[in-house]
């Protein structure tokens, strides 16, 4: 192995009294930060080191202007050059607390001596005489300034003649605590250029890990184009990030590896909290990041749970000020607020006695016992919890959701029920009916007769002779929400869980002349159970009192099914869960200097951390999802079934998804190359413009770095990344024939566009409207707690239903504790943090330094601003009845930019909440 030796520099002065805080005059060849007794450093062989892989971003500000003028240095041949390296560090809560530690005095001495960070400049070229790596230029950086939480350190280094371009900077943190380094800027080259080194990464203390960190400059290279002087560093860095697959991971580590979802259950705590491992032949599932925790005592296949879940250090957001808003708030809700709710609402089965009691959540609130720390809730979740004037208790007071604010009775209306399949929280499930009669594919020996009771006669009666069923199907007028075959195998299992129930369901809609959907029928089915045969019934909008209330109850069940499917499959599985393998593989196989890594990196921000938090408190055994959603303890297992039966990477692209569901057909003459089956489909209308904008930006980017099509197939890092996504991250589907093959730039463009769409557009469309649409839970109940009265009309429930149908509906809805828990969580999940990074809003420094990429990004940003204007215009067009109307919530979920808070708009780069 070639060794990289630091080049020694003699000190220009010898006074031990020289202050490390006084800068030397420009042009001095001294190592600025050091007095003489620390200035001469022994030569060392190169050691292994870490690299920056996180948050290589800068905002559109003066930083961008500086970055556009950067180079990788000056290949000076005859003269030495004295340069200044400025290290920018973000001070964090941990750094402040470390001032109270036992090692704090030692770190103070280190700072006084001007030895906070040891920097080594690495040449991008090998020595032409020896063919070996050139000696590094080494010097200490000392603190020169602090403005609020931003601290700057400087070092003056002399680069000898013939050193060549700077390819990387090695950093050793001399403190006893880690530091978050934002960037290193090297200035002072004769031609006025500078070298930008984006870091945005935690740098460990040398006392915790002897390996130095390595940060590459912001110039991107394909593997075949890597400068000779940093080739070895590029390869070794990736090896370090892969780890060896052994041992339990520590919070300070940066190792990316795979494991199954074997940590959702807690069998050592209670037998009833045991859960199957997701991932493998029995329960196919994507992989998550390996933590290496010990196995449970009762189940050797399951991993022990812990109070915090490992994610690679740069994936964590918990300690950065401003970057913690949404995550810290969510943790506060999960770990502090919800236990207080359980104390207040003692009876977990207690429902709401009247609809006015639901309204009181928004105008009177729920009184909570005040926590020991006074003002705790007001400081963390002021939107949710208010202080009561007498100071005795806190008040959980929900903001009025927009859907309730605009039309208090919209949730009750059939037209809104239908409209939300196209412009609501889950626009991904509605599909065209292409086969008739409707028929189950499940085994009739187990689940009963396969034929649906939604017959031709019933449908033609409901559409009042407007056309025949055959004409409706030929004219693409019938649509369906079909949760029959997915839910039926779980109906009897779920019914064994106290406090919930389940049916298989089908909901049929008819497309009217004005482009809106009208519900035609709902079919609810229960498979045979014990000695009882299959039960099924069809409910339709009717004009008699009993039929009307049965229809409302049937809609409540369907809404619970749709809400569960939305949360478990459309949201969790298809965005959060399926994206994690892309992130792990990218960090293991794509160098930080790879242009594709730098393209994808903003779209991976915080996803692993939020997924770890979900495993800790949301999707775990006994967590929010299991206790508040209809499938109960089978909820996440159900998402595994959906992954097995339905998930395909090639169908995650928006156009392919629309075509698969029959919501669009290919048409080269139409805008976007597609003709929508329902012209006024707000999610698709806006989504396709966003898709095209992303694809154009990705196309410009990829074509710049891969001018020769053969470069895609010969890019060993790129091919290793995509192979690992398929064979490791999605190992249970590795042999499927539909996986794209990366042979051409077009293949790569489509694959990257799909990933970026999922992390940005798809996630925004199904996440940030959660409180707006589900904050008033009768609109989207998460659970149906009671059976339909007609399933067993001889019991007392049917008599109660006839006497007081409103009470039957309230009994079907979530309990008080379920509703308030979910509302509190959805409020946080719908919130944009103040530091949110929106798609097309922030320029990466590696893009800014390249004029071609910068121009492409500006076009991308311009296209997104045009989309904002198009959406505004559409939301004033009264002809678009699925997005405009009296009391209708305008469709803005795919509007690219937003202010912070619960806004119902804004498309962040990544799945960060």
PDB file of N, CA and C in Angstrom, residues 17 39 48 150 154 229 249 267 273 276 358 370 408 436 484 630 632-634 649 682 696 707 713 730 848 856 869 873:
ATOM      1  N   UNK A  17       5.203  32.479  23.653  1.00  0.00           N
ATOM      2  CA  UNK A  17       4.170  33.393  24.115  1.00  0.00           C
ATOM      3  C   UNK A  17       3.220  33.809  22.980  1.00  0.00           C
ATOM      4  N   UNK A  39       4.713  23.359  16.561  1.00  0.00           N
ATOM      5  CA  UNK A  39       4.634  23.590  15.130  1.00  0.00           C
ATOM      6  C   UNK A  39       5.331  22.511  14.314  1.00  0.00           C
ATOM      7  N   UNK A  48      -6.034   4.970   7.933  1.00  0.00           N
ATOM      8  CA  UNK A  48      -7.388   4.916   7.378  1.00  0.00           C
ATOM      9  C   UNK A  48      -8.188   6.078   7.950  1.00  0.00           C
ATOM     10  N   UNK A 150     -22.127  29.460  15.084  1.00  0.00           N
ATOM     11  CA  UNK A 150     -21.156  29.179  14.023  1.00  0.00           C
ATOM     12  C   UNK A 150     -19.768  29.604  14.498  1.00  0.00           C
ATOM     13  N   UNK A 154      -9.008  28.823  11.688  1.00  0.00           N
ATOM     14  CA  UNK A 154      -8.149  29.113  10.543  1.00  0.00           C
ATOM     15  C   UNK A 154      -6.795  28.460  10.681  1.00  0.00           C
ATOM     16  N   UNK A 229      -4.001  10.777  -7.341  1.00  0.00           N
ATOM     17  CA  UNK A 229      -3.561  10.967  -5.962  1.00  0.00           C
ATOM     18  C   UNK A 229      -4.606  10.646  -4.915  1.00  0.00           C
ATOM     19  N   UNK A 249     -23.369  -1.878  16.693  1.00  0.00           N
ATOM     20  CA  UNK A 249     -22.970  -0.555  16.235  1.00  0.00           C
ATOM     21  C   UNK A 249     -23.048   0.456  17.376  1.00  0.00           C
ATOM     22  N   UNK A 267     -40.622  -9.779  22.499  1.00  0.00           N
ATOM     23  CA  UNK A 267     -41.086 -11.008  23.159  1.00  0.00           C
ATOM     24  C   UNK A 267     -40.574 -11.175  24.581  1.00  0.00           C
ATOM     25  N   UNK A 273     -46.339  -9.491  22.654  1.00  0.00           N
ATOM     26  CA  UNK A 273     -45.621  -8.497  21.862  1.00  0.00           C
ATOM     27  C   UNK A 273     -44.631  -9.133  20.890  1.00  0.00           C
ATOM     28  N   UNK A 276     -43.475 -11.506  13.961  1.00  0.00           N
ATOM     29  CA  UNK A 276     -42.624 -12.219  12.997  1.00  0.00           C
ATOM     30  C   UNK A 276     -41.569 -11.296  12.408  1.00  0.00           C
ATOM     31  N   UNK A 358     -66.557  15.722  19.994  1.00  0.00           N
ATOM     32  CA  UNK A 358     -65.426  15.763  19.052  1.00  0.00           C
ATOM     33  C   UNK A 358     -65.071  17.218  18.768  1.00  0.00           C
ATOM     34  N   UNK A 370     -50.110  18.623  34.642  1.00  0.00           N
ATOM     35  CA  UNK A 370     -48.884  19.345  34.288  1.00  0.00           C
ATOM     36  C   UNK A 370     -47.663  18.472  34.584  1.00  0.00           C
ATOM     37  N   UNK A 408     -68.009  22.280   7.775  1.00  0.00           N
ATOM     38  CA  UNK A 408     -68.128  21.401   8.934  1.00  0.00           C
ATOM     39  C   UNK A 408     -68.730  20.049   8.576  1.00  0.00           C
ATOM     40  N   UNK A 436     -65.351  -7.390 -15.733  1.00  0.00           N
ATOM     41  CA  UNK A 436     -66.698  -7.506 -15.160  1.00  0.00           C
ATOM     42  C   UNK A 436     -67.219  -8.906 -15.434  1.00  0.00           C
ATOM     43  N   UNK A 484     -60.550  -5.824  -1.114  1.00  0.00           N
ATOM     44  CA  UNK A 484     -61.169  -7.115  -0.807  1.00  0.00           C
ATOM     45  C   UNK A 484     -60.130  -8.212  -0.586  1.00  0.00           C
ATOM     46  N   UNK A 630     -57.113  -0.268  12.284  1.00  0.00           N
ATOM     47  CA  UNK A 630     -57.951  -1.466  12.229  1.00  0.00           C
ATOM     48  C   UNK A 630     -57.189  -2.788  12.205  1.00  0.00           C
ATOM     49  N   UNK A 632     -54.681  -3.684  13.629  1.00  0.00           N
ATOM     50  CA  UNK A 632     -54.115  -3.942  14.962  1.00  0.00           C
ATOM     51  C   UNK A 632     -52.714  -4.543  14.850  1.00  0.00           C
ATOM     52  N   UNK A 633     -52.476  -5.662  15.538  1.00  0.00           N
ATOM     53  CA  UNK A 633     -51.114  -6.204  15.598  1.00  0.00           C
ATOM     54  C   UNK A 633     -50.649  -6.788  14.267  1.00  0.00           C
ATOM     55  N   UNK A 634     -51.552  -6.872  13.308  1.00  0.00           N
ATOM     56  CA  UNK A 634     -51.181  -7.392  11.985  1.00  0.00           C
ATOM     57  C   UNK A 634     -50.872  -6.269  10.993  1.00  0.00           C
ATOM     58  N   UNK A 649     -40.465  -1.881  -8.519  1.00  0.00           N
ATOM     59  CA  UNK A 649     -39.755  -0.608  -8.697  1.00  0.00           C
ATOM     60  C   UNK A 649     -40.188   0.086  -9.982  1.00  0.00           C
ATOM     61  N   UNK A 682     -56.572  16.052  -9.733  1.00  0.00           N
ATOM     62  CA  UNK A 682     -55.593  17.032  -9.247  1.00  0.00           C
ATOM     63  C   UNK A 682     -54.219  16.454  -8.912  1.00  0.00           C
ATOM     64  N   UNK A 696     -36.388  16.334 -16.392  1.00  0.00           N
ATOM     65  CA  UNK A 696     -35.548  17.228 -17.199  1.00  0.00           C
ATOM     66  C   UNK A 696     -34.258  17.582 -16.454  1.00  0.00           C
ATOM     67  N   UNK A 707     -21.371  11.834 -21.066  1.00  0.00           N
ATOM     68  CA  UNK A 707     -21.522  12.230 -22.477  1.00  0.00           C
ATOM     69  C   UNK A 707     -21.407  11.041 -23.421  1.00  0.00           C
ATOM     70  N   UNK A 713     -22.521   1.944 -18.241  1.00  0.00           N
ATOM     71  CA  UNK A 713     -22.303   0.516 -17.993  1.00  0.00           C
ATOM     72  C   UNK A 713     -20.916   0.246 -17.425  1.00  0.00           C
ATOM     73  N   UNK A 730     -33.314  -5.007  -1.507  1.00  0.00           N
ATOM     74  CA  UNK A 730     -34.616  -5.597  -1.843  1.00  0.00           C
ATOM     75  C   UNK A 730     -34.392  -7.062  -2.216  1.00  0.00           C
ATOM     76  N   UNK A 848     -22.894  24.096  -7.816  1.00  0.00           N
ATOM     77  CA  UNK A 848     -22.605  25.513  -8.045  1.00  0.00           C
ATOM     78  C   UNK A 848     -21.250  25.719  -8.696  1.00  0.00           C
ATOM     79  N   UNK A 856     -28.495  24.209 -15.390  1.00  0.00           N
ATOM     80  CA  UNK A 856     -29.574  23.222 -15.403  1.00  0.00           C
ATOM     81  C   UNK A 856     -30.417  23.331 -14.137  1.00  0.00           C
ATOM     82  N   UNK A 869     -47.312  28.696  -9.989  1.00  0.00           N
ATOM     83  CA  UNK A 869     -48.285  29.560 -10.633  1.00  0.00           C
ATOM     84  C   UNK A 869     -49.416  28.783 -11.285  1.00  0.00           C
ATOM     85  N   UNK A 873     -53.401  29.024 -10.391  1.00  0.00           N
ATOM     86  CA  UNK A 873     -54.408  29.292 -11.418  1.00  0.00           C
ATOM     87  C   UNK A 873     -55.467  28.198 -11.435  1.00  0.00           C
TER      88      UNK A 873
END
